[in-house]
Amino acid sequence: MIAQLRLHHFEPASRANGPGTRSVLWLQGCTLSCPGCFNPLTHPRDGGSLCSMDEILGWILAQREQIEGITISGGEPLQQAAQLGVLLRAVKQAAPLSVVLLTGFTWAEVNRLPGVAEVLTSVDVLLAGRYDAAKRIASGLLGSSNKSMHFLPPRYTQADLDQVPEAEILIHPDGEIRFSGIEPLQW
């Protein structure tokens, strides 16, 4: 693979970003500008770093014995749909990992976006819709109640998402401390 994704952060193992233990990719770049978004550092399109698909695939596959799947968030992942589709197809070919994708686009918008069909063939759960601070719930991976959930194959159910912790504190071997989840803690 030669293509690249603009990445904000890769987390090798998380329990607060989908069912089971998961690797998480936060993609960089978002033009939706949802008021109250709790991850505005992922918005600048020139932020983060360009990473090769091979590099990202290597990170994910290095974790495959310890994880149930991967979660893709952002930024706005579907603003890199063509590259993301290539990566997800390679992941699915290499390992039986599940994929959870969080997008700010509504389900209707997702179905009109170019290049998204290939992404959706690899996704198990899609959470769609812009964050609406007035409808904030921060539960079951949903930031606000206007978002919709789409269980594309029957691998997971709403009950699986309800079991996901709202937040976690991750302490890395180098001493870095990260907060993650739908209700990230504040330092």
mmCIF file of C-alpha atoms in Angstrom:
data_model
loop_
_atom_site.group_PDB
_atom_site.id
_atom_site.type_symbol
_atom_site.label_atom_id
_atom_site.label_comp_id
_atom_site.label_asym_id
_atom_site.label_seq_id
_atom_site.Cartn_x
_atom_site.Cartn_y
_atom_site.Cartn_z
ATOM 1 C CA MET A 1 0.000 0.000 0.000
ATOM 2 C CA ILE A 2 1.206 3.493 -0.776
ATOM 3 C CA ALA A 3 -1.712 5.678 0.338
ATOM 4 C CA GLN A 4 -1.609 7.723 3.524
ATOM 5 C CA LEU A 5 -4.056 8.843 6.177
ATOM 6 C CA ARG A 6 -3.786 12.047 8.174
ATOM 7 C CA LEU A 7 -3.806 10.772 11.742
ATOM 8 C CA HIS A 8 -4.291 12.656 14.995
ATOM 9 C CA HIS A 9 -3.524 9.756 17.344
ATOM 10 C CA PHE A 10 -3.335 5.956 17.531
ATOM 11 C CA GLU A 11 -4.232 4.266 20.805
ATOM 12 C CA PRO A 12 -3.156 0.605 20.855
ATOM 13 C CA ALA A 13 -5.660 -0.577 23.479
ATOM 14 C CA SER A 14 -8.790 1.078 24.845
ATOM 15 C CA ARG A 15 -11.930 -0.199 26.556
ATOM 16 C CA ALA A 16 -13.906 3.075 26.371
ATOM 17 C CA ASN A 17 -14.205 3.324 22.583
ATOM 18 C CA GLY A 18 -16.347 0.330 21.676
ATOM 19 C CA PRO A 19 -17.081 -3.240 22.724
ATOM 20 C CA GLY A 20 -14.140 -5.116 24.242
ATOM 21 C CA THR A 21 -10.556 -3.946 24.009
ATOM 22 C CA ARG A 22 -9.941 -1.986 20.820
ATOM 23 C CA SER A 23 -7.256 -0.074 18.996
ATOM 24 C CA VAL A 24 -8.443 3.439 18.211
ATOM 25 C CA LEU A 25 -7.575 5.686 15.292
ATOM 26 C CA TRP A 26 -8.459 9.359 15.607
ATOM 27 C CA LEU A 27 -8.187 10.760 12.107
ATOM 28 C CA GLN A 28 -7.204 14.384 11.597
ATOM 29 C CA GLY A 29 -9.334 16.958 9.829
ATOM 30 C CA CYS A 30 -12.980 17.962 10.179
ATOM 31 C CA THR A 31 -14.955 20.726 8.484
ATOM 32 C CA LEU A 32 -18.271 20.053 10.253
ATOM 33 C CA SER A 33 -17.495 22.358 13.230
ATOM 34 C CA CYS A 34 -20.086 20.982 15.644
ATOM 35 C CA PRO A 35 -20.475 23.537 18.470
ATOM 36 C CA GLY A 36 -19.218 22.020 21.729
ATOM 37 C CA CYS A 37 -17.156 19.256 20.104
ATOM 38 C CA PHE A 38 -14.852 17.886 22.812
ATOM 39 C CA ASN A 39 -12.059 17.038 20.370
ATOM 40 C CA PRO A 40 -11.357 20.312 18.484
ATOM 41 C CA LEU A 41 -7.633 19.536 18.192
ATOM 42 C CA THR A 42 -8.596 16.999 15.515
ATOM 43 C CA HIS A 43 -10.227 19.638 13.273
ATOM 44 C CA PRO A 44 -7.349 21.383 11.435
ATOM 45 C CA ARG A 45 -6.810 19.573 8.134
ATOM 46 C CA ASP A 46 -3.083 20.247 8.273
ATOM 47 C CA GLY A 47 -2.676 19.003 11.860
ATOM 48 C CA GLY A 48 -1.652 15.562 13.030
ATOM 49 C CA SER A 49 0.717 13.617 10.828
ATOM 50 C CA LEU A 50 0.580 11.748 7.549
ATOM 51 C CA CYS A 51 1.041 8.029 8.136
ATOM 52 C CA SER A 52 1.358 5.328 5.532
ATOM 53 C CA MET A 53 -1.296 2.641 5.346
ATOM 54 C CA ASP A 54 1.387 0.007 5.883
ATOM 55 C CA GLU A 55 2.514 1.725 9.077
ATOM 56 C CA ILE A 56 -1.034 1.986 10.456
ATOM 57 C CA LEU A 57 -1.887 -1.572 9.433
ATOM 58 C CA GLY A 58 1.280 -2.747 11.195
ATOM 59 C CA TRP A 59 0.257 -0.996 14.414
ATOM 60 C CA ILE A 60 -3.196 -2.587 14.316
ATOM 61 C CA LEU A 61 -1.988 -6.077 13.452
ATOM 62 C CA ALA A 62 0.634 -5.927 16.204
ATOM 63 C CA GLN A 63 -2.318 -5.728 18.632
ATOM 64 C CA ARG A 64 -4.584 -8.321 16.981
ATOM 65 C CA GLU A 65 -4.120 -10.949 19.698
ATOM 66 C CA GLN A 66 -5.080 -8.449 22.418
ATOM 67 C CA ILE A 67 -7.974 -6.604 20.751
ATOM 68 C CA GLU A 68 -11.484 -7.372 19.572
ATOM 69 C CA GLY A 69 -11.489 -4.656 16.959
ATOM 70 C CA ILE A 70 -10.726 -1.103 15.984
ATOM 71 C CA THR A 71 -12.621 2.130 16.413
ATOM 72 C CA ILE A 72 -12.274 4.972 13.931
ATOM 73 C CA SER A 73 -13.075 8.475 15.149
ATOM 74 C CA GLY A 74 -11.860 11.962 14.481
ATOM 75 C CA GLY A 75 -11.878 14.594 13.256
ATOM 76 C CA GLU A 76 -14.171 13.361 10.562
ATOM 77 C CA PRO A 77 -13.129 9.939 9.276
ATOM 78 C CA LEU A 78 -15.334 10.055 6.187
ATOM 79 C CA GLN A 79 -13.516 13.111 4.894
ATOM 80 C CA GLN A 80 -10.733 10.594 4.160
ATOM 81 C CA ALA A 81 -13.125 7.893 2.925
ATOM 82 C CA ALA A 82 -11.122 6.590 -0.039
ATOM 83 C CA GLN A 83 -7.974 6.022 2.022
ATOM 84 C CA LEU A 84 -9.946 4.688 4.992
ATOM 85 C CA GLY A 85 -11.705 2.159 2.759
ATOM 86 C CA VAL A 86 -8.350 0.806 1.598
ATOM 87 C CA LEU A 87 -7.098 0.490 5.187
ATOM 88 C CA LEU A 88 -10.255 -1.207 6.479
ATOM 89 C CA ARG A 89 -10.288 -3.708 3.629
ATOM 90 C CA ALA A 90 -6.671 -4.618 4.442
ATOM 91 C CA VAL A 91 -7.495 -4.985 8.157
ATOM 92 C CA LYS A 92 -10.461 -7.265 7.424
ATOM 93 C CA GLN A 93 -8.354 -9.403 5.071
ATOM 94 C CA ALA A 94 -5.612 -9.808 7.675
ATOM 95 C CA ALA A 95 -7.611 -10.405 10.864
ATOM 96 C CA PRO A 96 -11.216 -10.965 12.025
ATOM 97 C CA LEU A 97 -11.359 -7.617 13.826
ATOM 98 C CA SER A 98 -14.574 -5.656 14.194
ATOM 99 C CA VAL A 99 -14.840 -2.010 13.152
ATOM 100 C CA VAL A 100 -16.763 0.772 14.912
ATOM 101 C CA LEU A 101 -16.908 4.086 13.047
ATOM 102 C CA LEU A 102 -18.037 7.403 14.514
ATOM 103 C CA THR A 103 -19.001 10.109 12.022
ATOM 104 C CA GLY A 104 -20.571 13.548 12.271
ATOM 105 C CA PHE A 105 -22.405 13.003 8.995
ATOM 106 C CA THR A 106 -26.026 11.886 9.215
ATOM 107 C CA TRP A 107 -26.979 8.467 7.825
ATOM 108 C CA ALA A 108 -28.565 10.149 4.790
ATOM 109 C CA GLU A 109 -25.381 12.166 4.169
ATOM 110 C CA VAL A 110 -23.191 9.076 4.616
ATOM 111 C CA ASN A 111 -25.097 7.309 1.862
ATOM 112 C CA ARG A 112 -24.463 10.206 -0.556
ATOM 113 C CA LEU A 113 -20.738 10.651 0.136
ATOM 114 C CA PRO A 114 -18.353 9.481 -2.601
ATOM 115 C CA GLY A 115 -16.120 6.552 -1.689
ATOM 116 C CA VAL A 116 -18.082 5.575 1.418
ATOM 117 C CA ALA A 117 -19.568 2.337 0.058
ATOM 118 C CA GLU A 118 -16.200 0.590 0.375
ATOM 119 C CA VAL A 119 -15.817 1.852 3.943
ATOM 120 C CA LEU A 120 -19.269 0.565 4.926
ATOM 121 C CA THR A 121 -18.526 -2.962 3.690
ATOM 122 C CA SER A 122 -15.946 -3.226 6.498
ATOM 123 C CA VAL A 123 -17.881 -1.478 9.285
ATOM 124 C CA ASP A 124 -19.780 -3.385 11.975
ATOM 125 C CA VAL A 125 -21.249 -0.385 13.842
ATOM 126 C CA LEU A 126 -21.676 3.127 12.470
ATOM 127 C CA LEU A 127 -22.654 5.973 14.772
ATOM 128 C CA ALA A 128 -23.857 8.883 12.646
ATOM 129 C CA GLY A 129 -24.840 12.502 13.161
ATOM 130 C CA ARG A 130 -23.422 15.800 14.307
ATOM 131 C CA TYR A 131 -22.846 16.379 17.971
ATOM 132 C CA ASP A 132 -25.614 18.567 19.438
ATOM 133 C CA ALA A 133 -24.662 19.972 22.849
ATOM 134 C CA ALA A 134 -28.343 20.707 23.627
ATOM 135 C CA LYS A 135 -29.083 16.964 23.270
ATOM 136 C CA ARG A 136 -25.976 15.736 25.121
ATOM 137 C CA ILE A 137 -26.255 12.259 26.662
ATOM 138 C CA ALA A 138 -22.656 10.889 26.599
ATOM 139 C CA SER A 139 -23.773 7.279 26.882
ATOM 140 C CA GLY A 140 -23.370 4.089 24.851
ATOM 141 C CA LEU A 141 -20.815 5.807 22.593
ATOM 142 C CA LEU A 142 -23.333 8.533 21.698
ATOM 143 C CA GLY A 143 -22.408 12.087 22.525
ATOM 144 C CA SER A 144 -25.923 13.384 21.843
ATOM 145 C CA SER A 145 -29.373 11.830 21.441
ATOM 146 C CA ASN A 146 -29.830 12.979 17.835
ATOM 147 C CA LYS A 147 -27.183 10.545 16.603
ATOM 148 C CA SER A 148 -28.229 7.277 14.995
ATOM 149 C CA MET A 149 -26.733 3.796 15.372
ATOM 150 C CA HIS A 150 -26.419 1.360 12.499
ATOM 151 C CA PHE A 151 -25.523 -2.262 13.182
ATOM 152 C CA LEU A 152 -24.484 -3.251 9.675
ATOM 153 C CA PRO A 153 -23.950 -6.990 10.288
ATOM 154 C CA PRO A 154 -25.544 -8.466 13.454
ATOM 155 C CA ARG A 155 -22.227 -8.788 15.307
ATOM 156 C CA TYR A 156 -23.186 -6.275 18.027
ATOM 157 C CA THR A 157 -26.346 -4.944 19.641
ATOM 158 C CA GLN A 158 -27.311 -1.865 21.607
ATOM 159 C CA ALA A 159 -26.636 -3.876 24.800
ATOM 160 C CA ASP A 160 -22.988 -4.290 23.724
ATOM 161 C CA LEU A 161 -22.580 -0.541 23.340
ATOM 162 C CA ASP A 162 -24.313 0.103 26.662
ATOM 163 C CA GLN A 163 -21.556 -1.950 28.362
ATOM 164 C CA VAL A 164 -18.788 0.370 27.140
ATOM 165 C CA PRO A 165 -17.323 2.484 29.978
ATOM 166 C CA GLU A 166 -17.957 6.203 29.562
ATOM 167 C CA ALA A 167 -14.325 7.105 30.247
ATOM 168 C CA GLU A 168 -10.889 5.723 30.974
ATOM 169 C CA ILE A 169 -7.475 6.910 32.010
ATOM 170 C CA LEU A 170 -4.635 5.416 29.993
ATOM 171 C CA ILE A 171 -1.103 5.492 31.409
ATOM 172 C CA HIS A 172 1.530 4.675 28.805
ATOM 173 C CA PRO A 173 4.934 3.108 29.570
ATOM 174 C CA ASP A 174 6.638 6.451 28.854
ATOM 175 C CA GLY A 175 4.499 8.115 31.555
ATOM 176 C CA GLU A 176 2.086 9.857 29.170
ATOM 177 C CA ILE A 177 -1.435 10.062 30.607
ATOM 178 C CA ARG A 178 -4.428 10.165 28.232
ATOM 179 C CA PHE A 179 -8.126 10.459 28.934
ATOM 180 C CA SER A 180 -10.499 8.738 26.528
ATOM 181 C CA GLY A 181 -14.136 7.818 26.021
ATOM 182 C CA ILE A 182 -17.463 9.429 25.251
ATOM 183 C CA GLU A 183 -17.301 11.280 28.564
ATOM 184 C CA PRO A 184 -13.555 12.043 28.726
ATOM 185 C CA LEU A 185 -12.299 13.120 32.085
ATOM 186 C CA GLN A 186 -10.718 16.536 32.549
ATOM 187 C CA TRP A 187 -7.255 16.988 34.013
#
